[in-house]
């Protein structure tokens, strides 16, 4: 078992994307942070130890994106071989298109709000480059609008709350406290064997909390790898410890926005697991070794490489 402390702890209910609820805030203050202080993180597993084992990448000539390291969608990692050795482009599914568009909604809406740019949903919708999205716009418009409106309301409410608490603060101060997020923050993962331009979904700079957004996905243990990977990269570049991570599961069903969250300690076990995944995948690409297919029944039917493996 990779982690056992809070494996099934998913927060449901009145959840506001990257803004913690009162219950989660208590969980952060009275469980996760004390655990992080008591148990701690080994110094060789902090991102700033990138120049020595086990974090130092064994291969200098291969760099991979974070999703290639963290995805465990294919049981044998053949998807990594096909994409980065055979250079086969995947065939994106409708779910991938929804994920792409909702990531865009969340990041653009939050950034526009933080920069006080008054953009409405319709004018944002006109800016989408549809050539990059493999789905009909009419299938994505309503879910996108729902998430945009949902987020706008939350941000306005947060700003109003902070304005009432700090009536003499400047607007810049209020925004920095009410929406304390680096969204789509660009960062280099090269020190850890990753691509030079990575993009964090969200980092809360007041709580030092790394978020990763998942769209229309059921929670999986391996989903924790991605925010832990970003925490390691953040530590390697900025030398700031990131002890707590959170996966945000976003979906729109029957016209309603659903959000669940998995908030957890970025422990030594998770960091080691991330390093193992990185090393395994770098090796596949560096050595050009086809890891082979699993039993066909283990391949998800919506795998973007299904056609290449079985037709
Ligand atoms: S079809 Fe199966 S073996 Fe091929 S990449 Fe997908 S999950 Fe892996």
PDB file of N, CA and C in Angstrom, residues 197-231:
ATOM      1  N   UNK A 197       8.879  23.482 -20.145  1.00  0.00           N
ATOM      2  CA  UNK A 197       7.715  24.350 -19.892  1.00  0.00           C
ATOM      3  C   UNK A 197       6.583  23.491 -19.341  1.00  0.00           C
ATOM      4  N   UNK A 198       6.455  23.499 -18.029  1.00  0.00           N
ATOM      5  CA  UNK A 198       5.320  22.831 -17.387  1.00  0.00           C
ATOM      6  C   UNK A 198       4.364  23.926 -16.942  1.00  0.00           C
ATOM      7  N   UNK A 199       3.125  23.542 -16.743  1.00  0.00           N
ATOM      8  CA  UNK A 199       2.117  24.507 -16.326  1.00  0.00           C
ATOM      9  C   UNK A 199       1.359  23.931 -15.131  1.00  0.00           C
ATOM     10  N   UNK A 200       1.461  24.568 -13.978  1.00  0.00           N
ATOM     11  CA  UNK A 200       0.742  24.082 -12.790  1.00  0.00           C
ATOM     12  C   UNK A 200      -0.722  24.492 -12.922  1.00  0.00           C
ATOM     13  N   UNK A 201      -1.637  23.601 -12.597  1.00  0.00           N
ATOM     14  CA  UNK A 201      -3.051  24.013 -12.635  1.00  0.00           C
ATOM     15  C   UNK A 201      -3.278  25.145 -11.646  1.00  0.00           C
ATOM     16  N   UNK A 202      -2.836  24.961 -10.412  1.00  0.00           N
ATOM     17  CA  UNK A 202      -3.042  26.019  -9.413  1.00  0.00           C
ATOM     18  C   UNK A 202      -2.142  25.792  -8.199  1.00  0.00           C
ATOM     19  N   UNK A 203      -1.540  26.875  -7.722  1.00  0.00           N
ATOM     20  CA  UNK A 203      -0.774  26.819  -6.475  1.00  0.00           C
ATOM     21  C   UNK A 203      -1.289  27.945  -5.578  1.00  0.00           C
ATOM     22  N   UNK A 204      -1.726  27.570  -4.375  1.00  0.00           N
ATOM     23  CA  UNK A 204      -2.203  28.562  -3.411  1.00  0.00           C
ATOM     24  C   UNK A 204      -0.986  29.062  -2.633  1.00  0.00           C
ATOM     25  N   UNK A 205      -0.585  30.298  -2.893  1.00  0.00           N
ATOM     26  CA  UNK A 205       0.659  30.785  -2.296  1.00  0.00           C
ATOM     27  C   UNK A 205       0.501  31.202  -0.831  1.00  0.00           C
ATOM     28  N   UNK A 206      -0.731  31.302  -0.316  1.00  0.00           N
ATOM     29  CA  UNK A 206      -0.884  31.596   1.115  1.00  0.00           C
ATOM     30  C   UNK A 206      -0.841  30.317   1.955  1.00  0.00           C
ATOM     31  N   UNK A 207      -1.321  29.221   1.372  1.00  0.00           N
ATOM     32  CA  UNK A 207      -1.331  27.956   2.135  1.00  0.00           C
ATOM     33  C   UNK A 207      -0.240  27.002   1.675  1.00  0.00           C
ATOM     34  N   UNK A 208       0.535  27.377   0.660  1.00  0.00           N
ATOM     35  CA  UNK A 208       1.555  26.504   0.056  1.00  0.00           C
ATOM     36  C   UNK A 208       0.943  25.150  -0.325  1.00  0.00           C
ATOM     37  N   UNK A 209      -0.152  25.228  -1.046  1.00  0.00           N
ATOM     38  CA  UNK A 209      -0.929  24.039  -1.395  1.00  0.00           C
ATOM     39  C   UNK A 209      -0.924  23.856  -2.911  1.00  0.00           C
ATOM     40  N   UNK A 210      -0.560  22.666  -3.363  1.00  0.00           N
ATOM     41  CA  UNK A 210      -0.509  22.408  -4.801  1.00  0.00           C
ATOM     42  C   UNK A 210      -1.783  21.681  -5.244  1.00  0.00           C
ATOM     43  N   UNK A 211      -2.500  22.284  -6.195  1.00  0.00           N
ATOM     44  CA  UNK A 211      -3.738  21.681  -6.706  1.00  0.00           C
ATOM     45  C   UNK A 211      -3.522  21.086  -8.097  1.00  0.00           C
ATOM     46  N   UNK A 212      -4.285  20.039  -8.379  1.00  0.00           N
ATOM     47  CA  UNK A 212      -4.345  19.540  -9.747  1.00  0.00           C
ATOM     48  C   UNK A 212      -5.819  19.316 -10.071  1.00  0.00           C
ATOM     49  N   UNK A 213      -6.212  19.723 -11.255  1.00  0.00           N
ATOM     50  CA  UNK A 213      -7.622  19.650 -11.643  1.00  0.00           C
ATOM     51  C   UNK A 213      -7.859  18.428 -12.532  1.00  0.00           C
ATOM     52  N   UNK A 214      -8.861  17.630 -12.166  1.00  0.00           N
ATOM     53  CA  UNK A 214      -9.218  16.465 -12.979  1.00  0.00           C
ATOM     54  C   UNK A 214     -10.660  16.670 -13.430  1.00  0.00           C
ATOM     55  N   UNK A 215     -10.914  16.421 -14.699  1.00  0.00           N
ATOM     56  CA  UNK A 215     -12.260  16.646 -15.227  1.00  0.00           C
ATOM     57  C   UNK A 215     -12.905  15.309 -15.581  1.00  0.00           C
ATOM     58  N   UNK A 216     -14.152  15.146 -15.159  1.00  0.00           N
ATOM     59  CA  UNK A 216     -14.955  13.954 -15.478  1.00  0.00           C
ATOM     60  C   UNK A 216     -14.198  12.657 -15.189  1.00  0.00           C
ATOM     61  N   UNK A 217     -13.505  12.613 -14.068  1.00  0.00           N
ATOM     62  CA  UNK A 217     -12.728  11.417 -13.706  1.00  0.00           C
ATOM     63  C   UNK A 217     -13.182  10.891 -12.359  1.00  0.00           C
ATOM     64  N   UNK A 218     -13.143   9.594 -12.220  1.00  0.00           N
ATOM     65  CA  UNK A 218     -13.349   9.000 -10.899  1.00  0.00           C
ATOM     66  C   UNK A 218     -12.002   8.973 -10.178  1.00  0.00           C
ATOM     67  N   UNK A 219     -11.977   9.307  -8.891  1.00  0.00           N
ATOM     68  CA  UNK A 219     -10.700   9.336  -8.175  1.00  0.00           C
ATOM     69  C   UNK A 219      -9.959   7.995  -8.217  1.00  0.00           C
ATOM     70  N   UNK A 220      -8.653   8.087  -8.444  1.00  0.00           N
ATOM     71  CA  UNK A 220      -7.774   6.910  -8.454  1.00  0.00           C
ATOM     72  C   UNK A 220      -6.573   7.223  -7.576  1.00  0.00           C
ATOM     73  N   UNK A 221      -6.021   6.176  -6.981  1.00  0.00           N
ATOM     74  CA  UNK A 221      -4.815   6.371  -6.165  1.00  0.00           C
ATOM     75  C   UNK A 221      -3.721   7.105  -6.918  1.00  0.00           C
ATOM     76  N   UNK A 222      -3.492   6.709  -8.181  1.00  0.00           N
ATOM     77  CA  UNK A 222      -2.371   7.284  -8.931  1.00  0.00           C
ATOM     78  C   UNK A 222      -2.590   8.745  -9.315  1.00  0.00           C
ATOM     79  N   UNK A 223      -3.802   9.246  -9.178  1.00  0.00           N
ATOM     80  CA  UNK A 223      -4.015  10.681  -9.455  1.00  0.00           C
ATOM     81  C   UNK A 223      -3.191  11.557  -8.515  1.00  0.00           C
ATOM     82  N   UNK A 224      -2.798  11.001  -7.374  1.00  0.00           N
ATOM     83  CA  UNK A 224      -2.003  11.805  -6.437  1.00  0.00           C
ATOM     84  C   UNK A 224      -0.585  12.084  -6.961  1.00  0.00           C
ATOM     85  N   UNK A 225      -0.151  11.276  -7.933  1.00  0.00           N
ATOM     86  CA  UNK A 225       1.222  11.468  -8.426  1.00  0.00           C
ATOM     87  C   UNK A 225       1.425  12.844  -9.049  1.00  0.00           C
ATOM     88  N   UNK A 226       0.420  13.314  -9.746  1.00  0.00           N
ATOM     89  CA  UNK A 226       0.606  14.550 -10.510  1.00  0.00           C
ATOM     90  C   UNK A 226       0.835  15.787  -9.610  1.00  0.00           C
ATOM     91  N   UNK A 227      -0.036  16.081  -8.638  1.00  0.00           N
ATOM     92  CA  UNK A 227       0.278  17.228  -7.783  1.00  0.00           C
ATOM     93  C   UNK A 227       1.558  17.041  -6.970  1.00  0.00           C
ATOM     94  N   UNK A 228       1.873  15.794  -6.606  1.00  0.00           N
ATOM     95  CA  UNK A 228       3.135  15.551  -5.885  1.00  0.00           C
ATOM     96  C   UNK A 228       4.318  15.875  -6.808  1.00  0.00           C
ATOM     97  N   UNK A 229       4.195  15.496  -8.085  1.00  0.00           N
ATOM     98  CA  UNK A 229       5.244  15.831  -9.054  1.00  0.00           C
ATOM     99  C   UNK A 229       5.411  17.340  -9.183  1.00  0.00           C
ATOM    100  N   UNK A 230       4.296  18.053  -9.239  1.00  0.00           N
ATOM    101  CA  UNK A 230       4.403  19.515  -9.339  1.00  0.00           C
ATOM    102  C   UNK A 230       4.990  20.117  -8.050  1.00  0.00           C
ATOM    103  N   UNK A 231       4.655  19.512  -6.917  1.00  0.00           N
ATOM    104  CA  UNK A 231       5.231  19.993  -5.646  1.00  0.00           C
ATOM    105  C   UNK A 231       6.756  19.837  -5.693  1.00  0.00           C
TER     106      UNK A 231
END
